[in-house]
């Protein structure tokens, strides 16, 4: 007797009519799980070597060059199979693989961001107080400030000197490098501080980074600790204090990406938002050969501060790139844009059993349930969302199902609980069908965020299927 016959009528009907949600592990073979795990090994390497947008661009350009991508120049002449990219000021990059179909039928866009929340140095950062030297900072993006004290920090960035030459900074990452930190108060003396609301546990102007404590050895010298630090900086980087006026220095967590859990099912790291989608979209683009439609992947900057500025997606650089591609084939840019479609590749919040109250259990995303498709974002009545159409959600649903991508839906919190947005709206505003697709994250925007290896791998499979889609 077959098991089908043994099933009751009700059970058969349930299988036919009702949605069943299942952990991906129960849907995958052991081989497939292993594939997901091994995919994440190089992802961890990317996380450790691309902690800022500038470093992510360096990693990306290096990978693109190794895979036959060439810098795009208007009028260079393009044909199917050609691979080009534009490096936007070292902080964003947009790449394309030219498809075999007429570009007038639109391009397939994957858009992820490579900036993450962190502490930026102010323009006049160095000061001495009571024989300690410190840096003043202004936090970048939405952070819970108390999370950024008493953890080891590394310093990354660039300093442009008076003569126009620049020097790169990356300190705190090697085993024998020093690190930096923001101090907090001992509990014995924190009675007043503990009465502050959590948002002010550490205040913005208390995010001061310790950089030294020994004075320059000479009697009756004022600011001798600061002088000693500036002397070290001068010897190491050839800079004077004024050069910090024209610098971009970013303090980020100094620790490395690690497997989390006895089963090693998760990856904990700084910057999963949104490097987990940037890396998977980049890999999918590099692994794509001879697509039918032209594939365009953009790894953008400034998403965490609202996408303004010439390296953010509210600027025209993506539009200009697609219009330039169109011009290579004698097509109108606006016709190509209007026929295009986009996956806004960004993370969503994963359900956390310790904090169940902020998400609605029937509609939120879960760890290990696959890549997350988010129809709408926004806040207070979907304000600020581009809200993908039922038709486009249906198209993406068919695409993922026919390519064996395990996926789920998600939303950014209960109604009126808070909310947020991604670059989706800015791309949709160019008359492009757009939907958010990305990896669910635990502790988003914290110095140590967590994602599932399987969900990460499913994001790669989703972007690959989308890029290769002829529809
Ligand atoms: Mn994001
Ligand atoms: Mn974010």
Tab-separated table of C-alpha atoms and ligand atoms in Angstrom:
chain	number	residue	atom	x	y	z
A	1	UNK	CA	0.000	0.000	0.000
A	2	UNK	CA	1.416	3.386	-0.924
A	3	UNK	CA	1.711	6.069	1.706
A	4	UNK	CA	-0.533	8.316	-0.402
A	5	UNK	CA	-3.443	5.953	0.096
A	6	UNK	CA	-2.805	5.838	3.818
A	7	UNK	CA	-3.296	9.579	4.108
A	8	UNK	CA	-6.716	10.754	5.220
A	9	UNK	CA	-8.781	12.943	2.912
A	10	UNK	CA	-8.288	15.918	5.227
A	11	UNK	CA	-4.505	15.502	5.217
A	12	UNK	CA	-4.440	15.265	1.425
A	13	UNK	CA	-6.583	18.366	1.142
A	14	UNK	CA	-4.353	20.217	3.591
A	15	UNK	CA	-1.280	19.393	1.492
A	16	UNK	CA	-3.031	20.642	-1.611
A	17	UNK	CA	-4.514	23.845	-0.260
A	18	UNK	CA	-2.458	25.131	2.633
A	19	UNK	CA	1.018	26.688	2.626
A	20	UNK	CA	3.509	24.597	4.564
A	21	UNK	CA	6.599	26.273	5.976
A	22	UNK	CA	9.663	24.160	6.688
A	23	UNK	CA	13.255	24.658	7.805
A	24	UNK	CA	15.530	24.506	4.736
A	25	UNK	CA	17.616	21.766	6.325
A	26	UNK	CA	14.594	19.462	6.039
A	27	UNK	CA	14.252	20.270	2.324
A	28	UNK	CA	17.918	19.915	1.357
A	29	UNK	CA	20.217	16.933	0.859
A	30	UNK	CA	23.336	16.671	3.015
A	31	UNK	CA	25.376	17.496	-0.103
A	32	UNK	CA	23.425	20.718	-0.650
A	33	UNK	CA	23.917	21.802	2.963
A	34	UNK	CA	27.664	21.154	2.574
A	35	UNK	CA	27.665	23.278	-0.578
A	36	UNK	CA	26.060	26.144	1.347
A	37	UNK	CA	28.627	25.806	4.143
A	38	UNK	CA	31.591	25.838	1.782
A	39	UNK	CA	30.160	28.808	-0.164
A	40	UNK	CA	30.368	30.823	3.070
A	41	UNK	CA	34.110	30.204	3.564
A	42	UNK	CA	35.065	32.774	0.898
A	43	UNK	CA	32.248	35.027	2.126
A	44	UNK	CA	33.978	35.180	5.537
A	45	UNK	CA	37.201	36.158	3.788
A	46	UNK	CA	35.322	38.965	1.990
A	47	UNK	CA	33.898	40.178	5.331
A	48	UNK	CA	37.386	40.302	6.862
A	49	UNK	CA	38.947	42.097	3.907
A	50	UNK	CA	36.172	44.517	2.974
A	51	UNK	CA	35.065	46.242	6.172
A	52	UNK	CA	34.485	49.617	4.480
A	53	UNK	CA	32.949	50.639	1.149
A	54	UNK	CA	36.414	51.547	-0.177
A	55	UNK	CA	37.816	48.115	0.682
A	56	UNK	CA	34.734	46.408	-0.774
A	57	UNK	CA	35.308	48.294	-4.042
A	58	UNK	CA	38.990	47.248	-4.085
A	59	UNK	CA	38.037	43.593	-3.534
A	60	UNK	CA	35.318	43.848	-6.204
A	61	UNK	CA	37.455	45.523	-8.871
A	62	UNK	CA	40.207	42.966	-8.278
A	63	UNK	CA	37.730	40.077	-8.703
A	64	UNK	CA	36.166	41.690	-11.788
A	65	UNK	CA	39.554	42.241	-13.472
A	66	UNK	CA	40.487	38.603	-12.818
A	67	UNK	CA	37.225	37.559	-14.492
A	68	UNK	CA	37.598	39.533	-17.700
A	69	UNK	CA	35.685	42.710	-16.813
A	70	UNK	CA	37.105	45.921	-18.353
A	71	UNK	CA	36.618	49.562	-17.290
A	72	UNK	CA	33.700	50.993	-19.268
A	73	UNK	CA	34.435	53.873	-21.624
A	74	UNK	CA	31.603	55.568	-23.570
A	75	UNK	CA	31.895	54.711	-27.254
A	76	UNK	CA	34.107	51.661	-26.657
A	77	UNK	CA	31.710	49.439	-28.626
A	78	UNK	CA	29.994	46.556	-26.860
A	79	UNK	CA	28.664	43.169	-27.935
A	80	UNK	CA	26.994	40.186	-26.278
A	81	UNK	CA	29.218	38.561	-23.656
A	82	UNK	CA	31.301	41.699	-22.980
A	83	UNK	CA	31.927	42.499	-19.318
A	84	UNK	CA	32.441	46.071	-18.104
A	85	UNK	CA	32.434	48.084	-14.903
A	86	UNK	CA	32.624	51.654	-13.587
A	87	UNK	CA	34.430	52.441	-10.342
A	88	UNK	CA	32.555	55.416	-8.860
A	89	UNK	CA	35.149	57.356	-6.820
A	90	UNK	CA	36.459	54.213	-5.126
A	91	UNK	CA	33.296	53.969	-3.021
A	92	UNK	CA	30.726	52.350	-5.306
A	93	UNK	CA	30.949	50.121	-8.367
A	94	UNK	CA	28.520	49.215	-11.110
A	95	UNK	CA	29.163	46.330	-13.498
A	96	UNK	CA	27.474	44.753	-16.513
A	97	UNK	CA	27.557	41.557	-18.552
A	98	UNK	CA	26.099	42.313	-21.976
A	99	UNK	CA	23.241	40.002	-22.965
A	100	UNK	CA	22.459	38.444	-26.315
A	101	UNK	CA	19.007	40.058	-26.499
A	102	UNK	CA	18.407	43.640	-27.688
A	103	UNK	CA	19.079	45.962	-24.756
A	104	UNK	CA	15.736	47.650	-25.507
A	105	UNK	CA	14.038	44.696	-23.787
A	106	UNK	CA	15.541	45.919	-20.506
A	107	UNK	CA	18.335	44.915	-18.153
A	108	UNK	CA	18.260	42.771	-14.983
A	109	UNK	CA	19.590	44.821	-12.063
A	110	UNK	CA	20.876	43.582	-8.688
A	111	UNK	CA	21.477	46.437	-6.220
A	112	UNK	CA	23.232	45.950	-2.882
A	113	UNK	CA	25.106	48.361	-0.588
A	114	UNK	CA	28.643	48.130	0.781
A	115	UNK	CA	28.556	50.786	3.511
A	116	UNK	CA	27.744	49.702	7.075
A	117	UNK	CA	27.087	51.514	10.366
A	118	UNK	CA	30.299	52.567	12.143
A	119	UNK	CA	32.029	55.472	13.920
A	120	UNK	CA	33.486	58.141	11.598
A	121	UNK	CA	36.210	60.481	12.868
A	122	UNK	CA	35.280	64.170	12.972
A	123	UNK	CA	37.367	66.621	10.958
A	124	UNK	CA	39.376	67.804	13.986
A	125	UNK	CA	39.471	64.482	15.801
A	126	UNK	CA	42.583	64.475	17.998
A	127	UNK	CA	42.493	65.935	21.496
A	128	UNK	CA	44.066	65.475	24.885
A	129	UNK	CA	42.172	65.524	28.166
A	130	UNK	CA	43.792	64.838	31.531
A	131	UNK	CA	46.810	63.213	29.894
A	132	UNK	CA	44.826	60.871	27.663
A	133	UNK	CA	44.689	61.226	23.870
A	134	UNK	CA	41.371	60.558	22.136
A	135	UNK	CA	39.527	60.841	18.796
A	136	UNK	CA	36.163	62.628	18.485
A	137	UNK	CA	33.659	60.696	16.324
A	138	UNK	CA	30.300	61.132	14.644
A	139	UNK	CA	28.469	57.839	14.200
A	140	UNK	CA	27.463	56.785	10.659
A	141	UNK	CA	24.062	55.131	10.118
A	142	UNK	CA	21.542	53.891	12.654
A	143	UNK	CA	23.326	52.431	15.659
A	144	UNK	CA	22.510	51.589	19.274
A	145	UNK	CA	25.366	53.694	20.638
A	146	UNK	CA	25.962	51.666	23.797
A	147	UNK	CA	26.883	48.646	21.612
A	148	UNK	CA	29.965	50.468	20.297
A	149	UNK	CA	31.726	51.005	23.639
A	150	UNK	CA	34.182	48.553	25.209
A	151	UNK	CA	34.818	46.526	22.054
A	152	UNK	CA	38.116	46.465	20.125
A	153	UNK	CA	37.994	48.841	17.148
A	154	UNK	CA	40.135	49.016	14.019
A	155	UNK	CA	40.722	52.167	11.995
A	156	UNK	CA	40.269	52.149	8.202
A	157	UNK	CA	40.313	54.889	5.615
A	158	UNK	CA	42.283	57.455	3.718
A	159	UNK	CA	44.086	60.731	4.537
A	160	UNK	CA	44.642	63.299	1.775
A	161	UNK	CA	47.726	65.387	2.518
A	162	UNK	CA	48.301	69.070	1.756
A	163	UNK	CA	50.184	68.216	-1.466
A	164	UNK	CA	47.268	66.114	-2.753
A	165	UNK	CA	48.897	62.724	-2.214
A	166	UNK	CA	46.966	60.306	-0.080
A	167	UNK	CA	47.826	57.623	2.419
A	168	UNK	CA	45.741	54.565	3.222
A	169	UNK	CA	45.067	53.563	6.821
A	170	UNK	CA	44.240	50.044	8.005
A	171	UNK	CA	45.256	49.390	11.580
A	172	UNK	CA	43.831	47.003	14.150
A	173	UNK	CA	43.295	44.022	11.844
A	174	UNK	CA	46.632	42.160	12.073
A	175	UNK	CA	47.412	39.939	15.055
A	176	UNK	CA	50.135	42.268	16.410
A	177	UNK	CA	48.364	45.558	15.549
A	178	UNK	CA	47.127	47.751	18.387
A	179	UNK	CA	43.352	48.333	18.570
A	180	UNK	CA	41.288	51.253	19.864
A	181	UNK	CA	38.214	51.529	22.076
A	182	UNK	CA	35.453	53.669	23.509
A	183	UNK	CA	35.355	53.480	27.309
A	184	UNK	CA	32.326	52.946	29.530
A	185	UNK	CA	31.711	53.616	33.202
A	186	UNK	CA	32.282	50.948	35.875
A	187	UNK	CA	28.984	49.680	37.393
A	188	UNK	CA	30.159	50.801	40.859
A	189	UNK	CA	29.885	54.441	39.779
A	190	UNK	CA	27.169	54.164	37.145
A	191	UNK	CA	24.107	54.688	39.360
A	192	UNK	CA	23.208	57.923	37.535
A	193	UNK	CA	24.118	56.588	34.077
A	194	UNK	CA	21.968	53.484	34.649
A	195	UNK	CA	18.915	55.725	35.034
A	196	UNK	CA	19.364	57.041	31.485
A	197	UNK	CA	17.106	55.577	28.775
A	198	UNK	CA	18.938	52.882	26.777
A	199	UNK	CA	19.249	55.189	23.736
A	200	UNK	CA	21.400	57.492	25.872
A	201	UNK	CA	23.340	54.838	27.782
A	202	UNK	CA	26.306	56.137	25.824
A	203	UNK	CA	25.605	59.515	24.223
A	204	UNK	CA	26.880	60.643	20.821
A	205	UNK	CA	29.550	62.930	22.270
A	206	UNK	CA	30.671	60.140	24.612
A	207	UNK	CA	31.741	57.952	21.677
A	208	UNK	CA	35.350	59.088	22.098
A	209	UNK	CA	38.058	56.666	21.038
A	210	UNK	CA	41.162	56.148	23.204
A	211	UNK	CA	44.350	56.433	21.133
A	212	UNK	CA	47.152	56.887	23.697
A	213	UNK	CA	48.331	57.826	27.166
A	214	UNK	CA	52.097	58.460	27.205
A	215	UNK	CA	53.479	62.033	27.027
A	216	UNK	CA	56.319	63.192	24.802
A	217	UNK	CA	59.325	63.089	27.159
A	218	UNK	CA	60.095	66.737	27.909
A	219	UNK	CA	59.283	68.798	31.027
A	220	UNK	CA	56.748	71.662	31.048
A	221	UNK	CA	55.239	70.808	27.655
A	222	UNK	CA	51.474	71.290	27.261
A	223	UNK	CA	49.431	68.627	25.384
A	224	UNK	CA	52.438	66.309	25.494
A	225	UNK	CA	50.345	63.115	25.070
A	226	UNK	CA	48.659	64.507	21.961
A	227	UNK	CA	52.060	65.598	20.656
A	228	UNK	CA	53.460	62.126	21.217
A	229	UNK	CA	50.573	60.558	19.236
A	230	UNK	CA	50.937	63.100	16.390
A	231	UNK	CA	54.633	62.271	16.311
A	232	UNK	CA	53.842	58.548	15.939
A	233	UNK	CA	51.317	59.350	13.172
A	234	UNK	CA	53.912	61.539	11.443
A	235	UNK	CA	56.500	58.740	11.520
A	236	UNK	CA	54.008	56.091	10.365
A	237	UNK	CA	51.990	57.996	7.754
A	238	UNK	CA	53.979	61.183	7.082
A	239	UNK	CA	51.046	63.375	8.152
A	240	UNK	CA	50.537	66.439	10.348
A	241	UNK	CA	47.407	67.238	12.365
A	242	UNK	CA	45.967	69.486	9.633
A	243	UNK	CA	45.955	66.578	7.143
A	244	UNK	CA	43.149	64.998	9.190
A	245	UNK	CA	40.885	67.806	7.942
A	246	UNK	CA	40.843	66.058	4.568
A	247	UNK	CA	40.508	62.465	5.721
A	248	UNK	CA	37.862	59.761	5.872
A	249	UNK	CA	38.713	57.536	8.818
A	250	UNK	CA	36.220	54.951	9.986
A	251	UNK	CA	36.342	52.966	13.232
A	252	UNK	CA	34.896	49.478	12.785
A	253	UNK	CA	34.899	46.347	14.994
A	254	UNK	CA	38.368	44.782	14.986
A	255	UNK	CA	37.172	41.198	15.285
A	256	UNK	CA	36.870	38.734	12.419
A	257	UNK	CA	33.937	36.772	10.990
A	258	UNK	CA	33.357	33.516	12.889
A	259	UNK	CA	31.126	30.459	12.689
A	260	UNK	CA	28.463	30.624	15.385
A	261	UNK	CA	26.976	27.595	17.153
A	262	UNK	CA	28.125	24.012	17.826
A	263	UNK	CA	26.631	23.085	14.444
A	264	UNK	CA	28.461	26.004	12.728
A	265	UNK	CA	25.193	26.869	10.976
A	266	UNK	CA	25.557	30.658	11.361
A	267	UNK	CA	28.155	33.300	10.572
A	268	UNK	CA	28.708	36.124	13.069
A	269	UNK	CA	30.439	39.265	11.794
A	270	UNK	CA	30.485	43.001	11.458
A	271	UNK	CA	28.793	44.287	8.306
A	272	UNK	CA	26.494	41.496	7.065
A	273	UNK	CA	24.134	44.409	6.287
A	274	UNK	CA	24.617	44.526	3.394
A	275	UNK	CA	27.826	42.702	2.482
A	276	UNK	CA	25.904	39.420	2.599
A	277	UNK	CA	23.885	40.594	-0.423
A	278	UNK	CA	26.777	42.509	-2.017
A	279	UNK	CA	28.997	39.412	-1.971
A	280	UNK	CA	26.308	37.026	-3.222
A	281	UNK	CA	25.212	39.431	-5.989
A	282	UNK	CA	28.839	39.994	-7.008
A	283	UNK	CA	29.555	36.241	-7.123
A	284	UNK	CA	26.372	35.635	-9.117
A	285	UNK	CA	27.438	38.293	-11.642
A	286	UNK	CA	30.982	36.969	-11.963
A	287	UNK	CA	29.617	33.416	-12.384
A	288	UNK	CA	27.209	34.533	-15.120
A	289	UNK	CA	28.305	33.788	-18.663
A	290	UNK	CA	26.431	34.832	-21.791
A	291	UNK	CA	23.109	35.951	-20.271
A	292	UNK	CA	20.116	36.588	-22.524
A	293	UNK	CA	19.345	39.939	-20.934
A	294	UNK	CA	22.090	42.358	-19.970
A	295	UNK	CA	22.966	41.931	-16.294
A	296	UNK	CA	23.748	45.059	-14.261
A	297	UNK	CA	24.933	44.786	-10.647
A	298	UNK	CA	25.529	47.852	-8.526
A	299	UNK	CA	27.302	47.850	-5.158
A	300	UNK	CA	26.504	51.239	-3.739
A	301	UNK	CA	27.613	53.522	-0.931
A	302	UNK	CA	25.636	55.770	1.474
A	303	UNK	CA	22.570	53.529	1.890
A	304	UNK	CA	22.862	53.746	5.673
A	305	UNK	CA	22.635	57.556	5.614
A	306	UNK	CA	19.742	57.804	3.157
A	307	UNK	CA	21.441	57.203	-0.236
A	308	UNK	CA	22.232	60.907	-0.809
A	309	UNK	CA	25.517	62.052	-2.332
A	310	UNK	CA	27.231	61.137	-5.600
A	311	UNK	CA	28.116	57.600	-4.459
A	312	UNK	CA	24.591	56.894	-3.148
A	313	UNK	CA	21.672	55.575	-5.198
A	314	UNK	CA	19.663	58.789	-5.016
A	315	UNK	CA	22.322	60.196	-7.368
A	316	UNK	CA	22.258	59.529	-11.106
A	317	UNK	CA	25.293	57.293	-11.502
A	318	UNK	CA	23.322	54.065	-12.013
A	319	UNK	CA	20.935	55.767	-14.432
A	320	UNK	CA	23.839	57.325	-16.355
A	321	UNK	CA	25.564	53.922	-16.610
A	322	UNK	CA	22.470	52.223	-18.033
A	323	UNK	CA	21.891	55.152	-20.422
A	324	UNK	CA	25.532	54.878	-21.543
A	325	UNK	CA	25.055	51.136	-22.190
A	326	UNK	CA	21.889	51.951	-24.157
A	327	UNK	CA	23.789	54.511	-26.249
A	328	UNK	CA	26.319	51.853	-27.239
A	329	UNK	CA	23.458	50.105	-29.046
A	330	UNK	CA	21.750	53.250	-30.343
A	331	UNK	CA	18.885	52.847	-27.864
A	332	UNK	CA	17.172	55.512	-25.738
A	333	UNK	CA	18.190	55.226	-22.078
A	334	UNK	CA	14.660	55.840	-20.815
A	335	UNK	CA	13.267	53.023	-22.949
A	336	UNK	CA	15.835	50.612	-21.503
A	337	UNK	CA	15.159	51.790	-17.934
A	338	UNK	CA	11.396	51.450	-18.331
A	339	UNK	CA	11.733	47.860	-19.560
A	340	UNK	CA	14.172	46.846	-16.805
A	341	UNK	CA	13.618	44.973	-13.540
A	342	UNK	CA	15.536	45.000	-10.276
A	343	UNK	CA	16.201	42.968	-7.165
A	344	UNK	CA	17.001	45.415	-4.390
A	345	UNK	CA	19.412	43.080	-2.616
A	346	UNK	CA	19.273	44.039	1.040
A	347	UNK	CA	18.844	42.282	4.358
A	348	UNK	CA	15.688	41.986	6.414
A	349	UNK	CA	15.187	41.317	10.114
A	350	UNK	CA	15.105	37.666	11.224
A	351	UNK	CA	12.827	36.449	14.020
A	352	UNK	CA	14.650	36.359	17.353
A	353	UNK	CA	13.011	34.169	20.050
A	354	UNK	CA	14.468	36.445	22.740
A	355	UNK	CA	12.634	39.454	21.292
A	356	UNK	CA	9.429	37.987	19.789
A	357	UNK	CA	7.226	41.045	20.327
A	358	UNK	CA	8.472	43.290	17.498
A	359	UNK	CA	7.747	40.922	14.614
A	360	UNK	CA	4.475	39.436	13.465
A	361	UNK	CA	5.005	35.680	13.504
A	362	UNK	CA	2.914	34.881	10.425
A	363	UNK	CA	4.726	37.338	8.172
A	364	UNK	CA	8.292	37.721	9.395
A	365	UNK	CA	11.413	35.962	8.133
A	366	UNK	CA	13.106	33.086	9.965
A	367	UNK	CA	16.714	31.924	10.135
A	368	UNK	CA	17.294	28.912	7.813
A	369	UNK	CA	14.026	29.373	5.926
A	370	UNK	CA	15.808	30.651	2.829
A	371	UNK	CA	16.320	33.975	1.059
A	372	UNK	CA	13.689	36.546	2.005
A	373	UNK	CA	11.395	38.302	-0.497
A	374	UNK	CA	9.942	41.543	0.890
A	375	UNK	CA	7.065	43.028	-1.123
A	376	UNK	CA	7.019	46.312	0.772
A	377	UNK	CA	9.010	48.188	3.422
A	378	UNK	CA	8.316	51.644	4.880
A	379	UNK	CA	6.708	52.777	8.126
A	380	UNK	CA	3.317	54.043	9.374
A	381	UNK	CA	1.053	52.955	6.535
A	382	UNK	CA	3.889	51.820	4.217
A	383	UNK	CA	5.211	55.385	3.946
A	384	UNK	CA	8.353	55.498	1.806
A	385	UNK	CA	7.857	52.099	0.173
A	386	UNK	CA	7.878	51.308	-3.537
A	387	UNK	CA	5.650	48.233	-2.889
A	388	UNK	CA	6.219	45.690	-5.658
A	389	UNK	CA	3.166	44.824	-7.772
A	390	UNK	CA	1.397	41.461	-7.461
A	391	UNK	CA	2.442	40.788	-11.065
A	392	UNK	CA	6.133	41.332	-10.320
A	393	UNK	CA	5.969	39.310	-7.066
A	394	UNK	CA	4.324	36.553	-9.116
A	395	UNK	CA	7.120	36.695	-11.684
A	396	UNK	CA	9.846	36.470	-9.020
A	397	UNK	CA	7.942	33.645	-7.299
A	398	UNK	CA	7.899	31.600	-10.522
A	399	UNK	CA	11.575	32.360	-11.129
A	400	UNK	CA	12.710	31.217	-7.659
A	401	UNK	CA	10.518	28.097	-7.644
A	402	UNK	CA	11.670	26.992	-11.095
A	403	UNK	CA	15.328	27.366	-10.044
A	404	UNK	CA	15.020	25.395	-6.773
A	405	UNK	CA	15.741	28.448	-4.649
A	406	UNK	CA	14.425	28.033	-1.096
A	407	UNK	CA	12.761	31.315	-0.182
A	408	UNK	CA	10.372	32.903	2.279
A	409	UNK	CA	8.603	36.208	2.667
A	410	UNK	CA	9.328	38.799	5.349
A	411	UNK	CA	8.405	42.211	6.664
A	412	UNK	CA	10.373	44.736	8.696
A	413	UNK	CA	8.459	44.516	11.974
A	414	UNK	CA	4.891	44.607	13.192
A	415	UNK	CA	2.589	47.328	11.863
A	416	UNK	CA	3.494	50.651	13.529
A	417	UNK	CA	6.389	49.054	15.443
A	418	UNK	CA	9.026	51.013	13.488
A	419	UNK	CA	10.154	50.145	9.990
A	420	UNK	CA	12.738	51.233	7.479
A	421	UNK	CA	13.608	51.233	3.818
A	422	UNK	CA	16.202	50.229	1.255
A	423	UNK	CA	17.341	51.547	-2.137
A	424	UNK	CA	14.298	49.853	-3.745
A	425	UNK	CA	12.238	53.051	-3.897
A	426	UNK	CA	14.993	55.060	-5.645
A	427	UNK	CA	15.341	52.422	-8.355
A	428	UNK	CA	11.585	51.931	-8.710
A	429	UNK	CA	11.290	55.711	-9.129
A	430	UNK	CA	13.166	55.353	-12.447
A	431	UNK	CA	10.136	53.370	-13.696
A	432	UNK	CA	11.786	50.005	-12.994
A	433	UNK	CA	9.953	46.983	-11.505
A	434	UNK	CA	11.732	46.495	-8.173
A	435	UNK	CA	11.444	44.172	-5.184
A	436	UNK	CA	13.535	43.601	-2.063
A	437	UNK	CA	15.250	40.207	-1.901
A	438	UNK	CA	17.892	39.452	0.727
A	439	UNK	CA	19.127	37.536	3.725
A	440	UNK	CA	17.442	37.634	7.169
A	441	UNK	CA	19.810	39.003	9.857
A	442	UNK	CA	19.887	38.807	13.655
A	443	UNK	CA	21.148	41.856	15.627
A	444	UNK	CA	21.102	44.062	12.509
A	445	UNK	CA	23.377	47.147	12.739
A	446	UNK	CA	25.180	45.754	15.804
A	447	UNK	CA	28.977	45.358	15.752
A	448	UNK	CA	28.409	41.568	15.524
A	449	UNK	CA	25.473	40.545	13.309
A	450	UNK	CA	24.428	36.967	12.557
A	451	UNK	CA	23.145	35.252	9.392
A	452	UNK	CA	22.442	31.649	8.357
A	453	UNK	CA	24.831	29.985	5.929
A	454	UNK	CA	21.943	28.348	4.083
A	455	UNK	CA	20.045	31.643	3.671
A	456	UNK	CA	23.250	33.250	2.362
A	457	UNK	CA	23.718	30.498	-0.204
A	458	UNK	CA	20.053	30.752	-1.243
A	459	UNK	CA	20.562	34.504	-1.832
A	460	UNK	CA	23.402	33.632	-4.218
A	461	UNK	CA	21.161	31.121	-6.025
A	462	UNK	CA	18.342	33.684	-6.230
A	463	UNK	CA	20.571	36.410	-7.723
A	464	UNK	CA	22.103	33.923	-10.153
A	465	UNK	CA	18.670	32.779	-11.326
A	466	UNK	CA	17.535	36.399	-11.736
A	467	UNK	CA	20.616	37.456	-13.685
A	468	UNK	CA	20.237	34.454	-15.978
A	469	UNK	CA	16.520	35.005	-16.474
A	470	UNK	CA	15.369	35.683	-20.053
A	471	UNK	CA	11.887	36.718	-18.914
B	1	LIG	MN1	20.854	47.335	4.334
B	2	LIG	MN1	21.146	48.879	7.289
